[in-house]
Amino acid sequence: MNPVKTLLLLAAFIFLLTASARPAAAQGSGQRYVDLVFPRVQRTNDLVYGRAVDKPSGRAVDLKLDIYEPTGDTAAARPVYVFLFGGGFVAGNKETEPRQYCELMARRGYVAVAISYRINQGNIGTDGIPAAVSDTRQALRWINAHAGTHRLDTSRIVLGGSSAGAIASLFTAYTEVEKTAADAASKVALVMDLWGGLYTAVNEMAAGEPPLIIIHGTADTVVPYSEAQKLRARAEAVDIPYAFHPLQGEGHAPYKPAELMVLVADFAYGQLWPGGAAPTATPLPTATATAEPSATASPTAPPPTATDRPTATPPPTVTPEAVICSRLFLPRVVDEGN
């Protein structure tokens, strides 16, 4: 056979082989809420969800969030994924670290929400955590109040974050810190803990509270791996459904959103749709040159911006938190043998 024809046939064979091996999501099929069934995400920036007083300055500040939605999704009510950034309660923002986590969950059919919260409020234990928890509770109230506008299923809210964001999420879900009568309707359906902890408040976790997925590096010296073990032990003791994923040899805040969101999505699907009651597939939207306009933003918000997936986002700079955590938390930790 002519060598040129041989090469062309070989090239065609390789093309067909690789095309058949593409991920299901790229072919417009897959399991909604588990697989990446949407190729694109649209983001609405800087919606004001509340106001709070910045303690150092004494001034009232706007609290803002960004919403990530799957482009072209027509579902009447979508589950919500709320992500809180890390940074030791002294650094971080809603734009950098949360982006890939939120895009990956929005591509699965969630509406993802990245919230800002007050940082640098003073002593972390007495000021920082309460401020972050109070702001998170305001965000949950906003989500409930705007469920109709953004087509949100408020019975399926996943709340979580990394490091300080995980700590704030855990305190919001499992303690009474900053909780008021206005928060009675704000129910969290599942908690995602990425290398966080409840420290001495771990025994406040009680039966009937939300399922928990725990992901933590075994070599973490900032928020010790023992905090993850204590969360697991407490969840077992009070019969809270949980998934436990130790990251062998990893330190604090390993930036692996793609891998970790597979774990979170699988666990959340089993807990939020027991028996597999969620839609089995979602057709992909018609491809367009630009993303569709987002839902109407609040008057104070700038025009929304669209983001396409996949997007190459460099890992965020991780703020050194070892000194902060060791000074303000570790002396209060009691070894419970977990």
mmCIF file of C-alpha atoms in Angstrom:
data_model
loop_
_atom_site.group_PDB
_atom_site.id
_atom_site.type_symbol
_atom_site.label_atom_id
_atom_site.label_comp_id
_atom_site.label_asym_id
_atom_site.label_seq_id
_atom_site.Cartn_x
_atom_site.Cartn_y
_atom_site.Cartn_z
ATOM 1 C CA MET A 1 0.000 0.000 0.000
ATOM 2 C CA ASN A 2 1.105 3.535 -0.690
ATOM 3 C CA PRO A 3 2.920 4.839 2.429
ATOM 4 C CA VAL A 4 0.943 8.099 2.307
ATOM 5 C CA LYS A 5 -2.365 6.214 2.224
ATOM 6 C CA THR A 6 -1.161 4.030 5.097
ATOM 7 C CA LEU A 7 -0.417 7.101 7.222
ATOM 8 C CA LEU A 8 -3.784 8.656 6.388
ATOM 9 C CA LEU A 9 -5.630 5.482 7.358
ATOM 10 C CA LEU A 10 -3.669 5.257 10.593
ATOM 11 C CA ALA A 11 -4.445 8.889 11.399
ATOM 12 C CA ALA A 12 -8.144 8.314 10.736
ATOM 13 C CA PHE A 13 -8.149 5.233 12.949
ATOM 14 C CA ILE A 14 -6.489 7.132 15.818
ATOM 15 C CA PHE A 15 -8.986 9.976 15.462
ATOM 16 C CA LEU A 16 -11.950 7.600 15.667
ATOM 17 C CA LEU A 17 -10.423 5.790 18.611
ATOM 18 C CA THR A 18 -9.812 8.964 20.607
ATOM 19 C CA ALA A 19 -13.227 10.375 19.719
ATOM 20 C CA SER A 20 -14.939 7.288 21.105
ATOM 21 C CA ALA A 21 -12.898 7.611 24.300
ATOM 22 C CA ARG A 22 -13.880 11.208 25.031
ATOM 23 C CA PRO A 23 -15.586 11.845 28.392
ATOM 24 C CA ALA A 24 -19.347 11.415 28.365
ATOM 25 C CA ALA A 25 -19.856 15.070 29.336
ATOM 26 C CA ALA A 26 -18.126 16.213 26.156
ATOM 27 C CA GLN A 27 -20.618 14.172 24.130
ATOM 28 C CA GLY A 28 -23.630 15.753 25.780
ATOM 29 C CA SER A 29 -24.489 12.863 28.066
ATOM 30 C CA GLY A 30 -23.820 11.859 31.637
ATOM 31 C CA GLN A 31 -25.359 12.028 35.063
ATOM 32 C CA ARG A 32 -26.494 15.468 36.096
ATOM 33 C CA TYR A 33 -24.990 16.581 39.445
ATOM 34 C CA VAL A 34 -22.234 13.970 39.079
ATOM 35 C CA ASP A 35 -20.672 14.474 35.637
ATOM 36 C CA LEU A 36 -19.590 17.647 33.842
ATOM 37 C CA VAL A 37 -22.701 17.748 31.665
ATOM 38 C CA PHE A 38 -22.485 21.474 30.874
ATOM 39 C CA PRO A 39 -19.529 22.799 28.872
ATOM 40 C CA ARG A 40 -19.969 26.412 29.873
ATOM 41 C CA VAL A 41 -20.662 28.527 32.945
ATOM 42 C CA GLN A 42 -21.870 32.085 33.313
ATOM 43 C CA ARG A 43 -20.928 34.155 36.333
ATOM 44 C CA THR A 44 -22.759 37.111 37.860
ATOM 45 C CA ASN A 45 -20.437 39.188 40.007
ATOM 46 C CA ASP A 46 -20.788 41.253 43.151
ATOM 47 C CA LEU A 47 -24.411 40.801 44.149
ATOM 48 C CA VAL A 48 -24.896 42.465 47.533
ATOM 49 C CA TYR A 49 -26.276 39.919 49.975
ATOM 50 C CA GLY A 50 -26.050 41.906 53.198
ATOM 51 C CA ARG A 51 -24.259 44.490 55.306
ATOM 52 C CA ALA A 52 -22.132 44.231 58.413
ATOM 53 C CA VAL A 53 -19.864 46.380 60.540
ATOM 54 C CA ASP A 54 -16.130 46.120 59.981
ATOM 55 C CA LYS A 55 -14.852 46.023 63.554
ATOM 56 C CA PRO A 56 -11.448 47.756 63.097
ATOM 57 C CA SER A 57 -12.912 50.756 61.246
ATOM 58 C CA GLY A 58 -16.408 50.786 62.715
ATOM 59 C CA ARG A 59 -17.854 51.298 59.231
ATOM 60 C CA ALA A 60 -20.708 49.358 57.667
ATOM 61 C CA VAL A 61 -19.599 47.394 54.600
ATOM 62 C CA ASP A 62 -21.446 45.634 51.816
ATOM 63 C CA LEU A 63 -21.155 41.858 51.707
ATOM 64 C CA LYS A 64 -21.069 40.488 48.174
ATOM 65 C CA LEU A 65 -21.282 37.181 46.374
ATOM 66 C CA ASP A 66 -20.715 35.785 42.886
ATOM 67 C CA ILE A 67 -23.133 33.318 41.297
ATOM 68 C CA TYR A 68 -22.026 30.633 38.824
ATOM 69 C CA GLU A 69 -24.749 29.022 36.701
ATOM 70 C CA PRO A 70 -24.617 26.346 33.989
ATOM 71 C CA THR A 71 -25.164 28.104 30.671
ATOM 72 C CA GLY A 72 -28.406 27.085 29.009
ATOM 73 C CA ASP A 73 -29.807 25.174 31.975
ATOM 74 C CA THR A 74 -33.606 25.131 32.023
ATOM 75 C CA ALA A 75 -34.191 23.224 35.276
ATOM 76 C CA ALA A 76 -36.819 24.907 37.430
ATOM 77 C CA ALA A 77 -34.883 24.533 40.694
ATOM 78 C CA ARG A 78 -31.161 23.800 40.992
ATOM 79 C CA PRO A 79 -29.241 22.673 44.094
ATOM 80 C CA VAL A 80 -26.860 25.230 45.574
ATOM 81 C CA TYR A 81 -23.141 24.910 46.264
ATOM 82 C CA VAL A 82 -21.756 27.626 48.564
ATOM 83 C CA PHE A 83 -17.976 28.012 48.797
ATOM 84 C CA LEU A 84 -16.020 30.040 51.387
ATOM 85 C CA PHE A 85 -12.391 30.901 50.627
ATOM 86 C CA GLY A 86 -9.481 30.150 52.955
ATOM 87 C CA GLY A 87 -6.844 32.498 54.301
ATOM 88 C CA GLY A 88 -6.645 32.207 58.062
ATOM 89 C CA PHE A 89 -9.413 34.815 58.554
ATOM 90 C CA VAL A 90 -6.892 37.489 57.563
ATOM 91 C CA ALA A 91 -6.596 37.055 53.771
ATOM 92 C CA GLY A 92 -8.354 35.670 50.713
ATOM 93 C CA ASN A 93 -11.237 36.712 48.478
ATOM 94 C CA LYS A 94 -14.235 35.276 46.650
ATOM 95 C CA GLU A 95 -12.671 35.657 43.200
ATOM 96 C CA THR A 96 -9.441 33.640 43.255
ATOM 97 C CA GLU A 97 -9.587 30.335 45.122
ATOM 98 C CA PRO A 98 -13.339 29.631 44.762
ATOM 99 C CA ARG A 99 -13.434 30.026 40.989
ATOM 100 C CA GLN A 100 -12.529 26.523 39.821
ATOM 101 C CA TYR A 101 -14.440 24.842 42.644
ATOM 102 C CA CYS A 102 -17.573 26.805 41.717
ATOM 103 C CA GLU A 103 -17.176 26.333 37.964
ATOM 104 C CA LEU A 104 -16.745 22.589 38.361
ATOM 105 C CA MET A 105 -19.919 22.289 40.420
ATOM 106 C CA ALA A 106 -21.879 24.610 38.120
ATOM 107 C CA ARG A 107 -20.875 22.435 35.166
ATOM 108 C CA ARG A 108 -22.508 19.552 37.021
ATOM 109 C CA GLY A 109 -25.807 21.440 37.251
ATOM 110 C CA TYR A 110 -25.483 23.208 40.594
ATOM 111 C CA VAL A 111 -25.797 26.932 41.084
ATOM 112 C CA ALA A 112 -22.522 27.757 42.808
ATOM 113 C CA VAL A 113 -22.133 30.747 45.090
ATOM 114 C CA ALA A 114 -18.816 32.222 46.216
ATOM 115 C CA ILE A 115 -19.267 34.611 49.105
ATOM 116 C CA SER A 116 -17.121 37.314 50.610
ATOM 117 C CA TYR A 117 -16.964 37.564 54.374
ATOM 118 C CA ARG A 118 -15.250 39.931 56.760
ATOM 119 C CA ILE A 119 -11.584 39.252 57.458
ATOM 120 C CA ASN A 120 -9.045 40.934 59.761
ATOM 121 C CA GLN A 121 -11.651 41.475 62.459
ATOM 122 C CA GLY A 122 -9.310 41.027 65.416
ATOM 123 C CA ASN A 123 -8.808 37.935 67.541
ATOM 124 C CA ILE A 124 -9.724 34.955 65.384
ATOM 125 C CA GLY A 125 -11.516 32.987 68.086
ATOM 126 C CA THR A 126 -13.610 35.828 69.500
ATOM 127 C CA ASP A 127 -13.957 38.076 66.450
ATOM 128 C CA GLY A 128 -12.851 36.391 63.220
ATOM 129 C CA ILE A 129 -14.891 33.200 63.350
ATOM 130 C CA PRO A 130 -18.075 34.872 64.647
ATOM 131 C CA ALA A 131 -17.846 37.522 61.899
ATOM 132 C CA ALA A 132 -17.384 34.905 59.168
ATOM 133 C CA VAL A 133 -20.218 32.775 60.545
ATOM 134 C CA SER A 134 -22.548 35.771 60.848
ATOM 135 C CA ASP A 135 -21.839 36.727 57.243
ATOM 136 C CA THR A 136 -22.380 33.150 56.086
ATOM 137 C CA ARG A 137 -25.744 33.081 57.814
ATOM 138 C CA GLN A 138 -26.673 36.304 56.011
ATOM 139 C CA ALA A 139 -25.705 34.694 52.705
ATOM 140 C CA LEU A 140 -27.898 31.675 53.422
ATOM 141 C CA ARG A 141 -30.825 33.987 54.220
ATOM 142 C CA TRP A 142 -30.232 35.795 50.915
ATOM 143 C CA ILE A 143 -30.218 32.499 49.035
ATOM 144 C CA ASN A 144 -33.550 31.556 50.547
ATOM 145 C CA ALA A 145 -35.036 34.975 49.806
ATOM 146 C CA HIS A 146 -33.879 34.911 46.155
ATOM 147 C CA ALA A 147 -34.612 31.276 45.389
ATOM 148 C CA GLY A 148 -37.320 32.128 42.878
ATOM 149 C CA THR A 149 -35.221 34.686 41.008
ATOM 150 C CA HIS A 150 -32.277 32.344 40.542
ATOM 151 C CA ARG A 151 -34.205 29.040 40.420
ATOM 152 C CA LEU A 152 -32.614 27.610 43.545
ATOM 153 C CA ASP A 153 -33.555 24.428 45.372
ATOM 154 C CA THR A 154 -33.068 25.571 48.951
ATOM 155 C CA SER A 155 -33.735 22.078 50.280
ATOM 156 C CA ARG A 156 -30.396 21.062 48.748
ATOM 157 C CA ILE A 157 -27.747 23.543 49.875
ATOM 158 C CA VAL A 158 -24.167 22.301 50.088
ATOM 159 C CA LEU A 159 -22.076 24.563 52.323
ATOM 160 C CA GLY A 160 -18.316 24.340 52.521
ATOM 161 C CA GLY A 161 -14.924 25.826 51.942
ATOM 162 C CA SER A 162 -11.224 25.395 52.491
ATOM 163 C CA SER A 163 -9.251 26.019 55.692
ATOM 164 C CA ALA A 164 -10.761 29.131 57.312
ATOM 165 C CA GLY A 165 -13.729 28.789 54.942
ATOM 166 C CA ALA A 166 -14.221 25.205 56.072
ATOM 167 C CA ILE A 167 -13.977 26.248 59.719
ATOM 168 C CA ALA A 168 -16.628 28.938 59.191
ATOM 169 C CA SER A 169 -18.844 26.451 57.344
ATOM 170 C CA LEU A 170 -18.557 23.862 60.106
ATOM 171 C CA PHE A 171 -19.375 26.424 62.802
ATOM 172 C CA THR A 172 -22.351 27.636 60.755
ATOM 173 C CA ALA A 173 -23.770 24.162 60.243
ATOM 174 C CA TYR A 174 -23.073 22.505 63.589
ATOM 175 C CA THR A 175 -23.034 25.235 66.266
ATOM 176 C CA GLU A 176 -25.247 28.038 67.509
ATOM 177 C CA VAL A 177 -22.604 30.729 66.929
ATOM 178 C CA GLU A 178 -24.289 33.931 65.681
ATOM 179 C CA LYS A 179 -27.546 32.076 65.061
ATOM 180 C CA THR A 180 -30.761 34.091 65.381
ATOM 181 C CA ALA A 181 -34.468 33.484 64.913
ATOM 182 C CA ALA A 182 -34.100 34.783 61.347
ATOM 183 C CA ASP A 183 -31.908 31.773 60.541
ATOM 184 C CA ALA A 184 -34.540 29.162 61.387
ATOM 185 C CA ALA A 185 -35.468 28.665 57.723
ATOM 186 C CA SER A 186 -31.877 28.478 56.480
ATOM 187 C CA LYS A 187 -31.239 24.766 56.297
ATOM 188 C CA VAL A 188 -27.960 23.306 55.094
ATOM 189 C CA ALA A 189 -28.351 19.887 53.487
ATOM 190 C CA LEU A 190 -24.668 18.862 53.369
ATOM 191 C CA VAL A 191 -21.311 20.214 54.574
ATOM 192 C CA MET A 192 -17.996 20.073 52.716
ATOM 193 C CA ASP A 193 -14.897 20.318 54.920
ATOM 194 C CA LEU A 194 -11.614 20.869 53.078
ATOM 195 C CA TRP A 195 -8.882 20.801 55.740
ATOM 196 C CA GLY A 196 -10.885 22.596 58.416
ATOM 197 C CA GLY A 197 -11.960 21.725 61.935
ATOM 198 C CA LEU A 198 -14.299 22.469 64.820
ATOM 199 C CA TYR A 199 -11.586 22.258 67.475
ATOM 200 C CA THR A 200 -13.136 22.288 70.966
ATOM 201 C CA ALA A 201 -16.643 22.782 69.509
ATOM 202 C CA VAL A 202 -16.619 19.367 67.828
ATOM 203 C CA ASN A 203 -18.948 17.872 70.432
ATOM 204 C CA GLU A 204 -21.662 20.324 69.419
ATOM 205 C CA MET A 205 -22.324 18.157 66.370
ATOM 206 C CA ALA A 206 -25.602 16.384 67.078
ATOM 207 C CA ALA A 207 -27.773 13.650 65.649
ATOM 208 C CA GLY A 208 -29.956 14.724 62.744
ATOM 209 C CA GLU A 209 -27.573 17.407 61.525
ATOM 210 C CA PRO A 210 -26.308 17.563 57.905
ATOM 211 C CA PRO A 211 -24.118 14.880 56.335
ATOM 212 C CA LEU A 212 -20.437 15.746 56.156
ATOM 213 C CA ILE A 213 -17.623 15.069 53.712
ATOM 214 C CA ILE A 214 -14.159 15.439 55.243
ATOM 215 C CA ILE A 215 -11.065 15.862 53.052
ATOM 216 C CA HIS A 216 -7.776 16.508 54.831
ATOM 217 C CA GLY A 217 -4.061 16.031 54.263
ATOM 218 C CA THR A 218 -2.432 13.581 56.652
ATOM 219 C CA ALA A 219 0.695 15.774 56.836
ATOM 220 C CA ASP A 220 -1.177 19.013 57.542
ATOM 221 C CA THR A 221 0.617 21.020 60.241
ATOM 222 C CA VAL A 222 -1.581 24.139 59.957
ATOM 223 C CA VAL A 223 -4.954 22.612 60.772
ATOM 224 C CA PRO A 224 -3.753 19.276 62.139
ATOM 225 C CA TYR A 225 -5.015 16.051 60.599
ATOM 226 C CA SER A 226 -6.247 15.126 64.062
ATOM 227 C CA GLU A 227 -9.045 17.692 63.603
ATOM 228 C CA ALA A 228 -10.356 15.644 60.690
ATOM 229 C CA GLN A 229 -10.155 12.494 62.781
ATOM 230 C CA LYS A 230 -12.148 14.156 65.548
ATOM 231 C CA LEU A 231 -14.832 15.220 63.093
ATOM 232 C CA ARG A 232 -15.094 11.658 61.811
ATOM 233 C CA ALA A 233 -15.277 10.222 65.318
ATOM 234 C CA ARG A 234 -17.999 12.657 66.340
ATOM 235 C CA ALA A 235 -20.007 11.997 63.179
ATOM 236 C CA GLU A 236 -19.833 8.285 63.919
ATOM 237 C CA ALA A 237 -20.802 8.818 67.554
ATOM 238 C CA VAL A 238 -23.979 10.770 66.728
ATOM 239 C CA ASP A 239 -24.810 8.879 63.520
ATOM 240 C CA ILE A 240 -24.262 11.720 61.059
ATOM 241 C CA PRO A 241 -23.658 10.310 57.548
ATOM 242 C CA TYR A 242 -20.130 11.136 56.442
ATOM 243 C CA ALA A 243 -17.403 10.425 53.926
ATOM 244 C CA PHE A 244 -13.781 10.548 55.048
ATOM 245 C CA HIS A 245 -10.960 11.090 52.564
ATOM 246 C CA PRO A 246 -7.463 11.368 54.043
ATOM 247 C CA LEU A 247 -5.001 12.739 51.496
ATOM 248 C CA GLN A 248 -1.929 10.661 52.211
ATOM 249 C CA GLY A 249 1.229 12.724 52.621
ATOM 250 C CA GLU A 250 -0.456 16.001 51.683
ATOM 251 C CA GLY A 251 0.042 19.154 53.722
ATOM 252 C CA HIS A 252 -2.314 22.069 54.134
ATOM 253 C CA ALA A 253 -4.541 23.241 51.291
ATOM 254 C CA PRO A 254 -3.483 21.040 48.353
ATOM 255 C CA TYR A 255 -5.047 22.733 45.351
ATOM 256 C CA LYS A 256 -6.792 19.884 43.506
ATOM 257 C CA PRO A 257 -10.278 21.143 42.683
ATOM 258 C CA ALA A 258 -10.914 18.763 39.768
ATOM 259 C CA GLU A 259 -10.077 15.638 41.753
ATOM 260 C CA LEU A 260 -11.744 16.759 44.966
ATOM 261 C CA MET A 261 -15.008 17.862 43.360
ATOM 262 C CA VAL A 262 -15.419 14.343 41.972
ATOM 263 C CA LEU A 263 -15.436 13.092 45.574
ATOM 264 C CA VAL A 264 -17.803 15.829 46.726
ATOM 265 C CA ALA A 265 -20.224 15.408 43.821
ATOM 266 C CA ASP A 266 -20.438 11.636 44.293
ATOM 267 C CA PHE A 267 -21.093 11.896 48.029
ATOM 268 C CA ALA A 268 -23.575 14.749 47.611
ATOM 269 C CA TYR A 269 -25.524 12.846 44.958
ATOM 270 C CA GLY A 270 -26.022 9.877 47.251
ATOM 271 C CA GLN A 271 -27.090 12.065 50.158
ATOM 272 C CA LEU A 272 -29.216 14.675 48.399
ATOM 273 C CA TRP A 273 -30.949 12.294 45.984
ATOM 274 C CA PRO A 274 -31.214 8.986 47.824
ATOM 275 C CA GLY A 275 -32.228 6.270 45.443
ATOM 276 C CA GLY A 276 -30.996 8.255 42.441
ATOM 277 C CA ALA A 277 -34.095 10.439 42.094
ATOM 278 C CA ALA A 278 -32.249 13.258 40.287
ATOM 279 C CA PRO A 279 -32.536 13.674 36.503
ATOM 280 C CA THR A 280 -30.456 11.062 34.714
ATOM 281 C CA ALA A 281 -29.130 13.297 31.954
ATOM 282 C CA THR A 282 -29.068 16.888 30.783
ATOM 283 C CA PRO A 283 -28.811 17.830 27.105
ATOM 284 C CA LEU A 284 -26.069 20.308 26.410
ATOM 285 C CA PRO A 285 -27.118 23.823 25.351
ATOM 286 C CA THR A 286 -26.636 24.910 21.761
ATOM 287 C CA ALA A 287 -23.080 26.171 21.286
ATOM 288 C CA THR A 288 -22.795 29.931 20.927
ATOM 289 C CA ALA A 289 -19.890 32.293 20.513
ATOM 290 C CA THR A 290 -20.493 33.883 23.891
ATOM 291 C CA ALA A 291 -22.283 32.842 27.020
ATOM 292 C CA GLU A 292 -25.931 33.748 27.442
ATOM 293 C CA PRO A 293 -26.795 36.756 29.610
ATOM 294 C CA SER A 294 -27.102 35.927 33.257
ATOM 295 C CA ALA A 295 -30.079 36.478 35.491
ATOM 296 C CA THR A 296 -30.794 40.092 36.337
ATOM 297 C CA ALA A 297 -28.324 41.364 38.887
ATOM 298 C CA SER A 298 -29.037 43.715 41.767
ATOM 299 C CA PRO A 299 -28.853 47.443 40.962
ATOM 300 C CA THR A 300 -25.556 47.709 42.829
ATOM 301 C CA ALA A 301 -23.869 44.948 40.871
ATOM 302 C CA PRO A 302 -21.742 45.577 37.751
ATOM 303 C CA PRO A 303 -22.664 43.793 34.509
ATOM 304 C CA PRO A 304 -22.131 40.051 34.764
ATOM 305 C CA THR A 305 -19.138 38.441 33.156
ATOM 306 C CA ALA A 306 -19.158 35.071 31.454
ATOM 307 C CA THR A 307 -16.573 32.390 31.955
ATOM 308 C CA ASP A 308 -16.017 29.357 29.799
ATOM 309 C CA ARG A 309 -14.789 25.993 30.989
ATOM 310 C CA PRO A 310 -12.207 24.713 31.054
ATOM 311 C CA THR A 311 -10.341 27.787 32.272
ATOM 312 C CA ALA A 312 -6.730 27.708 33.320
ATOM 313 C CA THR A 313 -6.592 29.339 36.722
ATOM 314 C CA PRO A 314 -3.309 29.286 38.584
ATOM 315 C CA PRO A 315 -3.386 27.921 42.125
ATOM 316 C CA PRO A 316 -4.091 30.747 44.580
ATOM 317 C CA THR A 317 -1.379 31.859 46.916
ATOM 318 C CA VAL A 318 -1.916 30.123 50.232
ATOM 319 C CA THR A 319 -1.523 32.453 53.172
ATOM 320 C CA PRO A 320 0.743 31.015 55.864
ATOM 321 C CA GLU A 321 -1.633 30.179 58.680
ATOM 322 C CA ALA A 322 0.514 28.018 60.910
ATOM 323 C CA VAL A 323 1.424 30.805 63.316
ATOM 324 C CA ILE A 324 -2.157 32.079 63.465
ATOM 325 C CA CYS A 325 -3.696 28.666 64.087
ATOM 326 C CA SER A 326 -1.073 27.471 66.544
ATOM 327 C CA ARG A 327 -1.383 30.656 68.563
ATOM 328 C CA LEU A 328 -5.159 30.957 68.626
ATOM 329 C CA PHE A 329 -6.477 27.420 68.333
ATOM 330 C CA LEU A 330 -4.039 24.708 69.242
ATOM 331 C CA PRO A 331 -3.594 25.633 72.905
ATOM 332 C CA ARG A 332 -7.349 25.103 73.299
ATOM 333 C CA VAL A 333 -7.407 21.658 71.705
ATOM 334 C CA VAL A 334 -7.881 18.760 74.051
ATOM 335 C CA ASP A 335 -6.646 15.349 72.910
ATOM 336 C CA GLU A 336 -9.758 13.206 72.968
ATOM 337 C CA GLY A 337 -8.009 10.134 71.626
ATOM 338 C CA ASN A 338 -9.756 10.340 68.259
#
